[in-house]
PDB file of C-alpha atoms in Angstrom:
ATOM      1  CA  UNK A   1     174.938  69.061 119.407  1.00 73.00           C
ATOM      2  CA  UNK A   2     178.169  69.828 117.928  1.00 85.00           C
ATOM      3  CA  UNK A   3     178.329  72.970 120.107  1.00 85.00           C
ATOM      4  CA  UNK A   4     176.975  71.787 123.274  1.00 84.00           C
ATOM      5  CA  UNK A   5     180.238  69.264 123.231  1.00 86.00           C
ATOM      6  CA  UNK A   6     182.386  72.551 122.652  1.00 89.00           C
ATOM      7  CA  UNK A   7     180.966  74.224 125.397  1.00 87.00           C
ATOM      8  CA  UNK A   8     181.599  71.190 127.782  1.00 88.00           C
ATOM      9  CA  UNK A   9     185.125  70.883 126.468  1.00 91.00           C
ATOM     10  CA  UNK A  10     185.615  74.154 127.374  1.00 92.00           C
ATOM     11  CA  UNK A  11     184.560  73.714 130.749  1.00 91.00           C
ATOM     12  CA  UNK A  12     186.422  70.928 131.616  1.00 93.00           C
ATOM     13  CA  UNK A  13     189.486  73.209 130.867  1.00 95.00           C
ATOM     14  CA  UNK A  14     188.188  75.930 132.649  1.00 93.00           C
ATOM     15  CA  UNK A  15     187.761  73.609 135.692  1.00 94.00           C
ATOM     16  CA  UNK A  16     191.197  72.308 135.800  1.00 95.00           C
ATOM     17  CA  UNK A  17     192.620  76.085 135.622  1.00 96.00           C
ATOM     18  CA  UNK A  18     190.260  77.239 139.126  1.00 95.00           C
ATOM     19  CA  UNK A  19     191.273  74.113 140.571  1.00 95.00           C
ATOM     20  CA  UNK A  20     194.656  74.379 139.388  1.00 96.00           C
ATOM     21  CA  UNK A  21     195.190  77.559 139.764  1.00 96.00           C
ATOM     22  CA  UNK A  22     193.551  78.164 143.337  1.00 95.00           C
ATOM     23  CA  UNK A  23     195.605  74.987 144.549  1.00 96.00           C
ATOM     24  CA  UNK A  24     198.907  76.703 143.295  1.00 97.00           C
ATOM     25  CA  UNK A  25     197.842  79.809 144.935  1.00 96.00           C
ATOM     26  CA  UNK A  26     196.720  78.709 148.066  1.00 96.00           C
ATOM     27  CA  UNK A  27     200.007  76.792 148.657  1.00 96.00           C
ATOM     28  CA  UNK A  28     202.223  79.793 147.831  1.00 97.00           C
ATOM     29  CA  UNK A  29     200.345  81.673 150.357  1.00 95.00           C
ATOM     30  CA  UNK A  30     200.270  79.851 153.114  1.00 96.00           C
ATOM     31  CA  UNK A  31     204.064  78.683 152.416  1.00 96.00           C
ATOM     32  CA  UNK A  32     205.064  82.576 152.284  1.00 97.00           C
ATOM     33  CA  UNK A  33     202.792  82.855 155.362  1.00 96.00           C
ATOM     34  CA  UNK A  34     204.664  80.230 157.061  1.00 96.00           C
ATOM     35  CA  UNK A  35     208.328  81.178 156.295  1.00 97.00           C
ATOM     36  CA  UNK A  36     207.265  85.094 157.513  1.00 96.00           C
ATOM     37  CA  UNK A  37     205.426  83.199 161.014  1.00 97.00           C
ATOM     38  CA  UNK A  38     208.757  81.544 161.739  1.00 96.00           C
ATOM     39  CA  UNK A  39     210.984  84.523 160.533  1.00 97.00           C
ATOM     40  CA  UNK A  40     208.785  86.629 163.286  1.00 96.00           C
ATOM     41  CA  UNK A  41     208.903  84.249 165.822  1.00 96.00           C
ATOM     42  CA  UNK A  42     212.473  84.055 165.488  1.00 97.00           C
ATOM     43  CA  UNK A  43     213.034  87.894 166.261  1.00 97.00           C
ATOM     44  CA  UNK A  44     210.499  88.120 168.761  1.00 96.00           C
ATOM     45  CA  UNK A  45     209.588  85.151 170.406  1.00 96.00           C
ATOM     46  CA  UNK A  46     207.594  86.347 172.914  1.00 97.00           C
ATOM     47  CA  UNK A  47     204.816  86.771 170.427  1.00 95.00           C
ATOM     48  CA  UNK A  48     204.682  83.401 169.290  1.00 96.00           C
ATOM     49  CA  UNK A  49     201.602  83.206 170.760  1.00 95.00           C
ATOM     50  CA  UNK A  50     200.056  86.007 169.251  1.00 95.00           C
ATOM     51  CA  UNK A  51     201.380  85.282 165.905  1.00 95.00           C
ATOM     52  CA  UNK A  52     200.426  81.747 166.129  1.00 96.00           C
ATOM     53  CA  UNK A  53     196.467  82.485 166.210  1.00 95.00           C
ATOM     54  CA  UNK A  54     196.672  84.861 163.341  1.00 96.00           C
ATOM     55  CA  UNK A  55     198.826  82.574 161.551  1.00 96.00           C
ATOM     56  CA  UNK A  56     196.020  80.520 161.746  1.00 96.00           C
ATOM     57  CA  UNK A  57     193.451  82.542 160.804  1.00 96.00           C
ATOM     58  CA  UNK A  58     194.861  83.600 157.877  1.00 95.00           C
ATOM     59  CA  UNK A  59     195.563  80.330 156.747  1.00 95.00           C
ATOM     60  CA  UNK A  60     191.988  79.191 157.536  1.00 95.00           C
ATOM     61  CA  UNK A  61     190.900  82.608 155.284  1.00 95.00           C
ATOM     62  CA  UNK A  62     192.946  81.136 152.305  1.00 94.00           C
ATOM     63  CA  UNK A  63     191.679  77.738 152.133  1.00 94.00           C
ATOM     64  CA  UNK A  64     188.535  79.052 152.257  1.00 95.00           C
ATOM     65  CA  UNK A  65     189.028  80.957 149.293  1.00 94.00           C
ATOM     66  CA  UNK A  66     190.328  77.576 147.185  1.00 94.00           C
ATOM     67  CA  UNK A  67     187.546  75.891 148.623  1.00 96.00           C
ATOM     68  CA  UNK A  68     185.110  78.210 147.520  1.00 96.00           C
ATOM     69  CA  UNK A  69     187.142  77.949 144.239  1.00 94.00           C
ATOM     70  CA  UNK A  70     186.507  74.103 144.411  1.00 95.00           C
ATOM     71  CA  UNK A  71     182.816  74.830 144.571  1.00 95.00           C
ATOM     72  CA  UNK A  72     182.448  76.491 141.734  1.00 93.00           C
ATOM     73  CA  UNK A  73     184.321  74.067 139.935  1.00 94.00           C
ATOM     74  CA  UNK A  74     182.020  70.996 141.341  1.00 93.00           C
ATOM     75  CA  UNK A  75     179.106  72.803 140.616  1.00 92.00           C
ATOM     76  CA  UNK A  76     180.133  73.364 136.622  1.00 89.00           C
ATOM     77  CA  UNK A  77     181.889  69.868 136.172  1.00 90.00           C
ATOM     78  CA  UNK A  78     178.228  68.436 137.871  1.00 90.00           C
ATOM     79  CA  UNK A  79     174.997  70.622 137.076  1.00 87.00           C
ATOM     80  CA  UNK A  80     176.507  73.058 134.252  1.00 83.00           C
ATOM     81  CA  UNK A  81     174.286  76.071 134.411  1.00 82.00           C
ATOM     82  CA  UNK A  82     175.388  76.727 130.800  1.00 78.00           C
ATOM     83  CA  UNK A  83     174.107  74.069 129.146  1.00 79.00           C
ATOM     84  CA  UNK A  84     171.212  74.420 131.418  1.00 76.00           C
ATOM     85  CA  UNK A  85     170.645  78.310 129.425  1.00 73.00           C
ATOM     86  CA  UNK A  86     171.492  76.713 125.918  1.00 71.00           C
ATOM     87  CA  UNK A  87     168.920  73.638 125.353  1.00 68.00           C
ATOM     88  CA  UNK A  88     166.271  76.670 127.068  1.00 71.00           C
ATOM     89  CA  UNK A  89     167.506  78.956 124.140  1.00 69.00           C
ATOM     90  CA  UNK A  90     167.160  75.515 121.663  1.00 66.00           C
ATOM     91  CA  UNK A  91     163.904  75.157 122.832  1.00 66.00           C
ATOM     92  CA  UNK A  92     164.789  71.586 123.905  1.00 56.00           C
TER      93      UNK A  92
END
């Protein structure tokens, strides 16, 4: 029992790093992604509206990625395939 609490500890902390770590991550991106779009735009305005639609794209691509992120996390903090392969192994 003693170890099946470790083993959730630990993945609470290992949630709050994918979900903290993909948030942080996500946000730099598309704030780097932004300052470049308007740097661009700036220069050559004329392809603002080129720029704009992969702007978008790209920032649809990288919230995908922390969502997918988020996922992962939901899926351990809810049905914990881990414990799951330990009380098989206990024979519980």
């Amino acid at each position: 029992m003693e170890f099946i609490a470790h083993v959730q500890a630990l993945t609470a902390i290992a949630i709050g790093i994918i979900i903290g770590l993909g948030a942080l991550g996500a946000c730099l991106g598309i704030g780097i992604m932004g300052s470049k779009f308007l740097e661009a735009a700036a220069r050559q305005p004329e392809l603002v509206p080129l720029l704009q639609g992969r702007m978008f794209l790209l920032a649809g691509l990288i919230d995908a990625a922390f969502i997918i992120g988020l996922a992962i996390a939901l899926l351990l903090a809810f049905s914990n395939p881990l414990l799951g392969m330990l009380k098989t192994a206990a024979g519980g």
